[in-house]
Coordinates of C-alpha atoms and ligand atoms in Angstrom, one line a residue:
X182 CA 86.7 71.3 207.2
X183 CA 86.2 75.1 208.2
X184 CA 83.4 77.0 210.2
X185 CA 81.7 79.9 208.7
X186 CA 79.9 82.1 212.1
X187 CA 77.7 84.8 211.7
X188 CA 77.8 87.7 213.7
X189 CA 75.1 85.7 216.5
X190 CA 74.8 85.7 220.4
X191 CA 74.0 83.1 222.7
X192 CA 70.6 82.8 224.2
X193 CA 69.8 82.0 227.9
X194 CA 69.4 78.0 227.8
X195 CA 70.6 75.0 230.3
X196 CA 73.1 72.9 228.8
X197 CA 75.6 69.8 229.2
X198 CA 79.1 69.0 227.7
X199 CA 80.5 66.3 227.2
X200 CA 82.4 64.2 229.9
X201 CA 85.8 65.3 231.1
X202 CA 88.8 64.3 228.5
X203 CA 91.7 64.1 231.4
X204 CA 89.5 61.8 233.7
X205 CA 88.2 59.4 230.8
X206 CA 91.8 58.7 229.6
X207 CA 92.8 57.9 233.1
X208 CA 89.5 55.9 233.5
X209 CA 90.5 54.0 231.1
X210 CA 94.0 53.6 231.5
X211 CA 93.6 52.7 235.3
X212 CA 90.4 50.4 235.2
X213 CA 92.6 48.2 232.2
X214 CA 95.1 47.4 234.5
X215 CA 93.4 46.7 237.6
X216 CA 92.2 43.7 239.4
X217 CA 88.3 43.4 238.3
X218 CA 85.5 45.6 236.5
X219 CA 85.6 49.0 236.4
X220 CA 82.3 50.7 234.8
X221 CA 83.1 54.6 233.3
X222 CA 79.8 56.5 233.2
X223 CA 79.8 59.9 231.3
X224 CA 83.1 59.1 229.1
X225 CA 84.0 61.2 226.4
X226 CA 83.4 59.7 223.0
X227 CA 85.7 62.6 221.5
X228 CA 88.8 61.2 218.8
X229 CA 91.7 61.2 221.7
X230 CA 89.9 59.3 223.9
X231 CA 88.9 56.9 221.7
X232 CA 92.4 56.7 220.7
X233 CA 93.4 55.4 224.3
X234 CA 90.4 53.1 223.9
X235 CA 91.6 51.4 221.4
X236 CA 95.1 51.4 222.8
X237 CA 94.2 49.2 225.6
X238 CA 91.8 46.9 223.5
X239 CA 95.1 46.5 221.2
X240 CA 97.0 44.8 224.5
X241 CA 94.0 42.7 225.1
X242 CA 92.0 44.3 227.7
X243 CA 87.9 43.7 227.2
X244 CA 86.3 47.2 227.2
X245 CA 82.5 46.8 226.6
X246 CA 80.5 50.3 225.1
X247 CA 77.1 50.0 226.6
X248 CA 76.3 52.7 224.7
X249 CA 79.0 55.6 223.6
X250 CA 79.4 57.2 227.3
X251 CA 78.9 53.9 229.2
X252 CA 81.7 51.0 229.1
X253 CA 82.5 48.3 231.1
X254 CA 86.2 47.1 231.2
X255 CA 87.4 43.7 232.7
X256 CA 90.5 44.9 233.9
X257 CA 93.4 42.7 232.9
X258 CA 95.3 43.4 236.6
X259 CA 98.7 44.7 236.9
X260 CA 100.4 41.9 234.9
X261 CA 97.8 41.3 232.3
X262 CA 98.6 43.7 229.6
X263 CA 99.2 41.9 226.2
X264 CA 101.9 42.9 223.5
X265 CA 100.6 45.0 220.4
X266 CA 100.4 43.4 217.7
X267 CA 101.4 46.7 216.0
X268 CA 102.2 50.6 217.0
X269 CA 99.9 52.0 219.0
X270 CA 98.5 55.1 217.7
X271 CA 97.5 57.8 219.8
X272 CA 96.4 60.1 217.5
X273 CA 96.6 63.9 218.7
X274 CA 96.9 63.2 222.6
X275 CA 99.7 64.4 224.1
X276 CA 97.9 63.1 227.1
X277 CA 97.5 59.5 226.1
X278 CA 101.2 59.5 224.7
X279 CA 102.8 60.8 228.2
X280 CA 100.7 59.0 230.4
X281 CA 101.0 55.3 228.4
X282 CA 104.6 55.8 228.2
X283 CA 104.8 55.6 232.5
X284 CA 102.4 53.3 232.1
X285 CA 104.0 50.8 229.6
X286 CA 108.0 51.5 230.1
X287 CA 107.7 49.1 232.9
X288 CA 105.8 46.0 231.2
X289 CA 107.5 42.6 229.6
X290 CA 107.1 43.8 226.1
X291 CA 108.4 46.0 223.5
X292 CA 106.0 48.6 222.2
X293 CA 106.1 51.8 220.2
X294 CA 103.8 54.9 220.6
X295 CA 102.9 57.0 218.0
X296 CA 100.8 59.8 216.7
X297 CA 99.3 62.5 214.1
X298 CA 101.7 65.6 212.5
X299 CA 100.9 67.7 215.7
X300 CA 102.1 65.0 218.2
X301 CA 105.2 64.5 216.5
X302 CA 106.5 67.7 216.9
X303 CA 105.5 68.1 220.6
X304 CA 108.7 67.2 223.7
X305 CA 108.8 64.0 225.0
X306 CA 111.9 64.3 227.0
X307 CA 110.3 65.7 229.9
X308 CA 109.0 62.4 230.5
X309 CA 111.3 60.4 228.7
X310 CA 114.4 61.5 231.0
X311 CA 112.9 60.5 234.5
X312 CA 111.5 57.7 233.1
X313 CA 115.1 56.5 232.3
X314 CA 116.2 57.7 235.5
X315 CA 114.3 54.8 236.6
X316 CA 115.0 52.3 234.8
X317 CA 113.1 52.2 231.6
X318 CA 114.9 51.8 228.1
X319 CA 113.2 54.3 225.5
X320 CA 114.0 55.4 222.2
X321 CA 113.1 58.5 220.6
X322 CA 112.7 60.7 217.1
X323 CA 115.4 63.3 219.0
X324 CA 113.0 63.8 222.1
X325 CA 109.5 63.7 220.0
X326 CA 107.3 60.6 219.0
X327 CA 107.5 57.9 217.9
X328 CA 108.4 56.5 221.2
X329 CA 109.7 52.7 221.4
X330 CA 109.8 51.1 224.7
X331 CA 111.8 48.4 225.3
X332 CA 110.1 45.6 228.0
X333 CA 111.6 43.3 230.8
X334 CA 113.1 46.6 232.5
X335 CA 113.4 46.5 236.3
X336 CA 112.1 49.6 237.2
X337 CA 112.6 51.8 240.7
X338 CA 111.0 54.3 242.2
X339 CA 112.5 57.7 241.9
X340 CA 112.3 60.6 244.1
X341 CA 111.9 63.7 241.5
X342 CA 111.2 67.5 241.3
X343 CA 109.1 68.4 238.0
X344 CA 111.5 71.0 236.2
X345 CA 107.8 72.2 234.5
X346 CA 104.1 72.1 236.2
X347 CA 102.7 69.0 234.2
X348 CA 100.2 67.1 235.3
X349 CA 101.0 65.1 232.0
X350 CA 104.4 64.0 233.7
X351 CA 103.5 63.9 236.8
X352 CA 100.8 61.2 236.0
X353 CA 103.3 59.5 233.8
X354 CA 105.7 59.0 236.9
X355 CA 102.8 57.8 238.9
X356 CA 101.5 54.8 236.7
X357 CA 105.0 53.8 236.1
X358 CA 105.4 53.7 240.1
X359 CA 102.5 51.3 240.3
X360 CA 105.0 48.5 238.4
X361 CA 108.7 50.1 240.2
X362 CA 110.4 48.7 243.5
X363 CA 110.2 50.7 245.7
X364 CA 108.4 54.1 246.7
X365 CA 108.2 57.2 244.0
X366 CA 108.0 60.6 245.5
X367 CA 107.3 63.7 242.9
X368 CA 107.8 67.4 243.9
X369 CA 105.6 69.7 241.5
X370 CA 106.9 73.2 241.5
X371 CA 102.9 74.5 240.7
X372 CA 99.5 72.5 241.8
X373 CA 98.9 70.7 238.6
X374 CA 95.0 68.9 238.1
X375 CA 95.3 65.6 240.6
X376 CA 93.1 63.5 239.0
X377 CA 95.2 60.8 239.0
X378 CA 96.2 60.4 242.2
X379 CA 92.1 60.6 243.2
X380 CA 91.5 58.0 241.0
X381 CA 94.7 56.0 242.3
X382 CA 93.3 56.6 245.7
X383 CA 90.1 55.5 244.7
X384 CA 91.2 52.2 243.6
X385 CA 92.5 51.5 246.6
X386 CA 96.4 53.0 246.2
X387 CA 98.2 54.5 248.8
X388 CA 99.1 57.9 247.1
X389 CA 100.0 60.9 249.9
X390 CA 100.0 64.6 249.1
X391 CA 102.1 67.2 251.7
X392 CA 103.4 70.5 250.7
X393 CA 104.3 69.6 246.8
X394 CA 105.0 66.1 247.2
X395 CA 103.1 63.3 246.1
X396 CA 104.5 60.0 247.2
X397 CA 102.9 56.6 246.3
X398 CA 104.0 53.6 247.7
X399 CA 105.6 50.6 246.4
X400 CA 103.7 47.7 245.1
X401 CA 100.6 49.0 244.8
X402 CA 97.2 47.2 243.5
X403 CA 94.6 48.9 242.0
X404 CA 91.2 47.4 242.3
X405 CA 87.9 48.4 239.5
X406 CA 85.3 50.6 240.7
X407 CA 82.7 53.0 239.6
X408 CA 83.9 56.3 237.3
X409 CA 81.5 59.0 237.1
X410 CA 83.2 61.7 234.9
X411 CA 81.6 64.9 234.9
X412 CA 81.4 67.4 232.3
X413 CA 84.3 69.0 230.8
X414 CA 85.1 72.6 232.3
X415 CA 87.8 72.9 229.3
X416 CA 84.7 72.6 227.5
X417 CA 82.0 74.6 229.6
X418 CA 84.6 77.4 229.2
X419 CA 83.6 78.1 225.6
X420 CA 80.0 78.1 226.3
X421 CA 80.8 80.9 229.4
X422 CA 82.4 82.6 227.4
X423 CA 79.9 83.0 224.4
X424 CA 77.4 83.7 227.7
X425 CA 78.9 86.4 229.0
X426 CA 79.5 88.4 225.7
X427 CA 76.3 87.5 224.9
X428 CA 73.5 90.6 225.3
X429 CA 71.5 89.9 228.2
X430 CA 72.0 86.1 228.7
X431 CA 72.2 82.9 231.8
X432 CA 72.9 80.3 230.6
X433 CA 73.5 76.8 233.2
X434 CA 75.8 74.2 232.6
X435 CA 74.9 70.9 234.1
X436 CA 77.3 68.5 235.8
X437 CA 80.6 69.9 235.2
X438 CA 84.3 68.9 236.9
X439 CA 85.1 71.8 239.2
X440 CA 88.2 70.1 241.0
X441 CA 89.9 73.1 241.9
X442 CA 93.3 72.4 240.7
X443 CA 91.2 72.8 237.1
X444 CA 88.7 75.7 238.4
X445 CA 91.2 78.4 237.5
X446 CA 89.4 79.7 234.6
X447 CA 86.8 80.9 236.6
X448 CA 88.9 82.9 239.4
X449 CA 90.5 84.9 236.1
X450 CA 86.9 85.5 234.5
X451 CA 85.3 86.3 237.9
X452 CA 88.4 88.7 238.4
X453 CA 87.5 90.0 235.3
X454 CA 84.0 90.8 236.3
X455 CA 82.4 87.8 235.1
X456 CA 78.9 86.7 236.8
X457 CA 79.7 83.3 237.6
X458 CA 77.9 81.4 239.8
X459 CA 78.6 77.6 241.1
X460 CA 75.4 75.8 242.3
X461 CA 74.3 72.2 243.6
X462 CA 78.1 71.6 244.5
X463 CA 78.8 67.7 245.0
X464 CA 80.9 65.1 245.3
X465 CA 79.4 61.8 244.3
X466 CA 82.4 60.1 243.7
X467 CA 86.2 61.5 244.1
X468 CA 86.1 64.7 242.2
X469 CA 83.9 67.4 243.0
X470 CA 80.8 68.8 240.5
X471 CA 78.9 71.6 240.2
X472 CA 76.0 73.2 237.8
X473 CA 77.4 76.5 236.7
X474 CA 75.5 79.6 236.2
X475 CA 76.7 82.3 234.1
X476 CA 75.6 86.1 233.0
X477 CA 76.3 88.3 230.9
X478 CA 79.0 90.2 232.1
X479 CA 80.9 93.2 231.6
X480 CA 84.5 92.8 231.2
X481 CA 87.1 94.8 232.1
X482 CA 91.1 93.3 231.8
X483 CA 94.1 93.8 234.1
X484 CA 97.0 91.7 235.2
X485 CA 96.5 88.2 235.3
X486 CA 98.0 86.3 238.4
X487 CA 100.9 84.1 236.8
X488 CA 99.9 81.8 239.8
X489 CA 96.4 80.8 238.2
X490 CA 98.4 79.4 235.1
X491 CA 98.4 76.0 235.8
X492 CA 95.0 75.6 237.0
X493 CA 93.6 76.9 234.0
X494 CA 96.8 75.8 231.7
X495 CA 94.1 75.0 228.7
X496 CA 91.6 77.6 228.9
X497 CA 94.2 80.2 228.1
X498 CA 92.5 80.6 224.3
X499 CA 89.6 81.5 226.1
X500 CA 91.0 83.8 228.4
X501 CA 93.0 86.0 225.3
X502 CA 89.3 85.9 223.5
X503 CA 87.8 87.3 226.9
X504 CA 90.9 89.7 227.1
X505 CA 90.0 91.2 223.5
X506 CA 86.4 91.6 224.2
X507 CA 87.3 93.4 227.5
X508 CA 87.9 96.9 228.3
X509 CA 91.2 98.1 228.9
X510 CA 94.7 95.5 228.7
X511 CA 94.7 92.5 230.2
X512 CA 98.4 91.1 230.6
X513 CA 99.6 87.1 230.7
X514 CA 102.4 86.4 232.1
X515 CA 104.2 82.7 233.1
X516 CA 102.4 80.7 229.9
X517 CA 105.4 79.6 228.0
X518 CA 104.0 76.2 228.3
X519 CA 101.2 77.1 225.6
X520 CA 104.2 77.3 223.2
X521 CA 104.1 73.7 223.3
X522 CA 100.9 72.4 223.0
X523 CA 98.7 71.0 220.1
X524 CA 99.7 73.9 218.8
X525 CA 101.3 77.1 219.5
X526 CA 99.0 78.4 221.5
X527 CA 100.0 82.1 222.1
X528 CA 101.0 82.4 218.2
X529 CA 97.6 81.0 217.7
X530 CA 95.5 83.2 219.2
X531 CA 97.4 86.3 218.4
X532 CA 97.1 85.7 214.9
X533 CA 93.9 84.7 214.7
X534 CA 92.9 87.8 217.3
X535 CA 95.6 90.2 215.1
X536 CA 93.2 89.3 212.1
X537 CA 90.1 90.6 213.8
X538 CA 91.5 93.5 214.6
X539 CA 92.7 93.2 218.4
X540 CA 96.0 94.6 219.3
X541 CA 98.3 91.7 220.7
X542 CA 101.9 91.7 221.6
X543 CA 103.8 88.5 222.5
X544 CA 106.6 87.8 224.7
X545 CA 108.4 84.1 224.8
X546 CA 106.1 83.5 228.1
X547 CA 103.6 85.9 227.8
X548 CA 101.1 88.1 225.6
X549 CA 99.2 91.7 226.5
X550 CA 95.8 91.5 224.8
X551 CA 94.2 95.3 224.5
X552 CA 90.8 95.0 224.4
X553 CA 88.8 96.2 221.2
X554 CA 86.3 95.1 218.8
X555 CA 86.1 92.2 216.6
X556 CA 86.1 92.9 213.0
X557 CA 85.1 90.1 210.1
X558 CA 87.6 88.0 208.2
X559 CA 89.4 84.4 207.6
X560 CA 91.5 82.8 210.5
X561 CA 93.7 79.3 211.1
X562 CA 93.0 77.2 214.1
X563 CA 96.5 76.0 213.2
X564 CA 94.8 72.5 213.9
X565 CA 94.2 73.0 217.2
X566 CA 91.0 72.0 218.5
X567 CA 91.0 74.5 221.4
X568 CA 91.9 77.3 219.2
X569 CA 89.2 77.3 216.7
X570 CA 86.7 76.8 219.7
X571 CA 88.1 80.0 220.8
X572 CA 88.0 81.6 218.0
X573 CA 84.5 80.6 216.9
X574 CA 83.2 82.7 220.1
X575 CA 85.3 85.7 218.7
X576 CA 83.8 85.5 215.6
X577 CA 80.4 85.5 217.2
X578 CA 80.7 88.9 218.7
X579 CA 82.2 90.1 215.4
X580 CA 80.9 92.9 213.1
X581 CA 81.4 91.0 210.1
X582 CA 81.5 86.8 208.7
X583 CA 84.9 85.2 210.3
X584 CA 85.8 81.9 208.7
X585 CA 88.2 79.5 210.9
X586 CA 90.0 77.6 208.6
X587 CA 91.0 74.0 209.5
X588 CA 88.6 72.9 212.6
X589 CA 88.4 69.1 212.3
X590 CA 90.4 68.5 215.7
X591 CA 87.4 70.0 217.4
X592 CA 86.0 65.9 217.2
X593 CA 89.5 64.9 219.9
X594 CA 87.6 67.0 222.8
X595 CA 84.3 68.5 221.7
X596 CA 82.6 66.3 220.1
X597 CA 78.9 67.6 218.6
X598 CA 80.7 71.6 219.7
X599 CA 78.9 73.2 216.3
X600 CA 75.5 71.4 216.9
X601 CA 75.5 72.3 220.5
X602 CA 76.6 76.1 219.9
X603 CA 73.9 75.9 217.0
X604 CA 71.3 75.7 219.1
X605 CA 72.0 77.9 221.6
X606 CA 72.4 80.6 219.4
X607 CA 75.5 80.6 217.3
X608 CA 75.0 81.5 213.4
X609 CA 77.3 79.0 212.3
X610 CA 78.7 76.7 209.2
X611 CA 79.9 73.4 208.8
X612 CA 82.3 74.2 205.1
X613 CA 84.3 71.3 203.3
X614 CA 88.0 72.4 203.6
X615 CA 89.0 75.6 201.8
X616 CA 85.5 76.5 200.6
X617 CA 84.9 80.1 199.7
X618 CA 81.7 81.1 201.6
Ligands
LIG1 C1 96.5 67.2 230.9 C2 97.4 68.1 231.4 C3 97.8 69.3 230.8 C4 96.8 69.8 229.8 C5 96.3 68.7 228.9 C6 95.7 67.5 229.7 C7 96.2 65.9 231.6 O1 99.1 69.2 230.2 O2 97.3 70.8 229.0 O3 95.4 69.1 228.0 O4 95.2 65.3 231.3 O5 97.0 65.6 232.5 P1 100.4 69.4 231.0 O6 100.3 68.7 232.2 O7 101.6 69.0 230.2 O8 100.5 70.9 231.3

């Protein structure tokens, strides 16, 4: 399927997103294996999530939907996982692949993970390689999916210094701590998002955090408890965007995740010039929330700080769309990372951006972006959910009709995304695959 947008600006409304796709996959993966009933309000009914979902009901565990954000799970404690009775597909989620393979390389049964074309290209070394350091016996397609692990390993806790910033692996090394002898202590060379080691601590784990380290002791239980997930700010990020090239627009987003080893997406658009306001900050649970106000804005690029990358590591298509409707040259340095996500992320956007007429040069870890106009035309989201978000709010601001070929993915984290821009503003298409407008 492909969107068709019309040259369209957002209007001033107040808004939602839908729930945070890092914290429901760890909601789910944690409440399944704890003692007792964990209930996940505000969980993010998008395709990757639902992939974990079904995971975990695939090894047994009871997860009632209450409705499609609501579900109650009777957590099968840290024993009570069941074997497969086939692969375990995990669709397009690097997340739910990395994190499951901690979480399962130290259980009694063989199981293999797999997932779509996009997920079988991505590495799986980075995690497969400390997890072996620790015991577990994997087998891989030459460092990619699928990935078979091989039960009944004894596994220890490691002491182990990231060789990347990933929250991905560093979560992975966590849950398979929770079933090592022994403590596992993780260095991370950048502050990655910590969601998982609030939601360890929540349950009742003894998870420390001193200059870099994280440390979590040895035979930990995890008890259920109550999971509030707030809005996505991956998400939000694509309606601030469309907000502050809009004409004369505030628009307030409602509920959103502003834990601030996420936030970073709104230090590099405030640094940009973007009115961005955070109101009614909370914490009901363990991660902190906030209703976000945004203007219209002015922007005007520069240098980005290469120390902001990992706390905004997936808004960076947002960021290169912000740089091209900016004045002057914004320059990105230190994301070599977004070579390797769902898609190629800096290829991605310079394409697409190249195509509506913005000048962009690329580097192997970095891109300058020279800001410019958007002109009309026909783009790829390379199958990347976050790219043809991106690119949608491009296409807004554009002189001309821009359609971005090959959105379907846009269901794994945003589901409802064309409705919801629809009626804020956006002029835009829903187009059976390779339709000529
Ligand atoms: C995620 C971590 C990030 C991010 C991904 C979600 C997570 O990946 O890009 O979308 O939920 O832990 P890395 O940790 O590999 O950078």
């Amino acid at each position: 399927m492909d969107f068709l947008v019309n040259p369209s600006l957002l209007h001033s409304a107040t808004v939602a997103v839908p729930g945070d796709k890092s914290i429901s996959h760890r909601a789910l993966m944690l409440g399944s294996i704890a003692e007792g009933s964990t209930k996940i309000t505000g969980f993010l009914a998008g395709e990757d999530c639902l992939a974990t979902l079904a995971a975990f009901r695939a090894m047994g565990v009871r997860i009632d939907a209450r409705d499609s954000t609501t579900l109650l799970i009777d957590g099968a404690g840290r024993g009570g996982l069941l074997k497969p009775g086939s692969d375990l597909d995990l669709g397009n989620s690097g997340t739910a692949m990395r994190l499951m393979c901690g979480l399962l390389a130290g259980q009694a049964f063989d199981c293999t993970l797999k997932g779509d074309a996009s997920l079988s290209t991505r590495p799986m070394n980075r995690v497969v390689d400390p997890l072996v350091k620790m015991g577990a016996r994997i087998d891989s397609n030459s460092g990619k999916p699928p990935l078979t692990l091989y039960g009944g390993q004894t596994l220890r806790g490691i002491e182990y210094r990231l060789p990347v910033a990933s929250a991905q692996v560093k979560s992975c090394l966590l849950l398979a701590g929770l079933y090592a002898q022994g403590e596992t202590r993780i260095f991370e060379p950048a502050i990655t998002r910590d969601h998982t080691e609030r939601m360890l601590r929540a349950m009742g784990a003894d998870v420390e955090t001193t200059s870099g380290w994280i440390q979590l002791a040895a035979s930990q239980l995890l008890t259920g408890t109550a999971i509030e997930v707030p809005g996505d700010l991956s998400s939000a990020a694509f309606i601030m965007l469309a907000a502050l090239l809009a004409d004369d627009a505030e628009v307030l987003i409602e509920g959103v995740g502003v834990n601030p080893t996420r936030s970073g997406v709104i230090d590099v658009l405030r640094g940009m010039g973007a009115d961005i306001e955070l109101l009614n900050c909370r914490e009901p649970g363990f991660e902190p929330i906030a209703d976000i106000r945004v203007r219209s804005s002015r922007l005007v690029g520069g240098p980005v700080d290469p120390g902001l990358v990992s706390l905004a590591i997936d808004e960076f298509p947002v960021l290169f769309v912000a740089a091209a409707a900016a004045s002057g040259v914004t320059r990105f340095s230190g994301i070599g990372e977004l070579r390797v996500k769902e898609s190629d992320r800096i290829a991605a956007m310079a394409s697409g951006l190249r195509t509506m007429g913005i000048q962009v040069d690329e580097t192997a870890d970095g891109a300058t972006v020279v800001g410019g106009t958007f002109a009309g035309g026909e783009v790829d989201s390379y199958g990347d959910h976050r790219i043809a978000m991106a690119l949608t709010i491009a296409a807004m601001s554009a002189s001309g009709p821009v359609t971005i070929r090959d959105v379907d993915t846009v269901a794994t984290s945003y589901p409802g995304f064309a409705d919801q821009m629809t009626e804020i503003g956006a002029s835009l298409r829903i187009l059976p695959a390779g339709a000529t407008a």
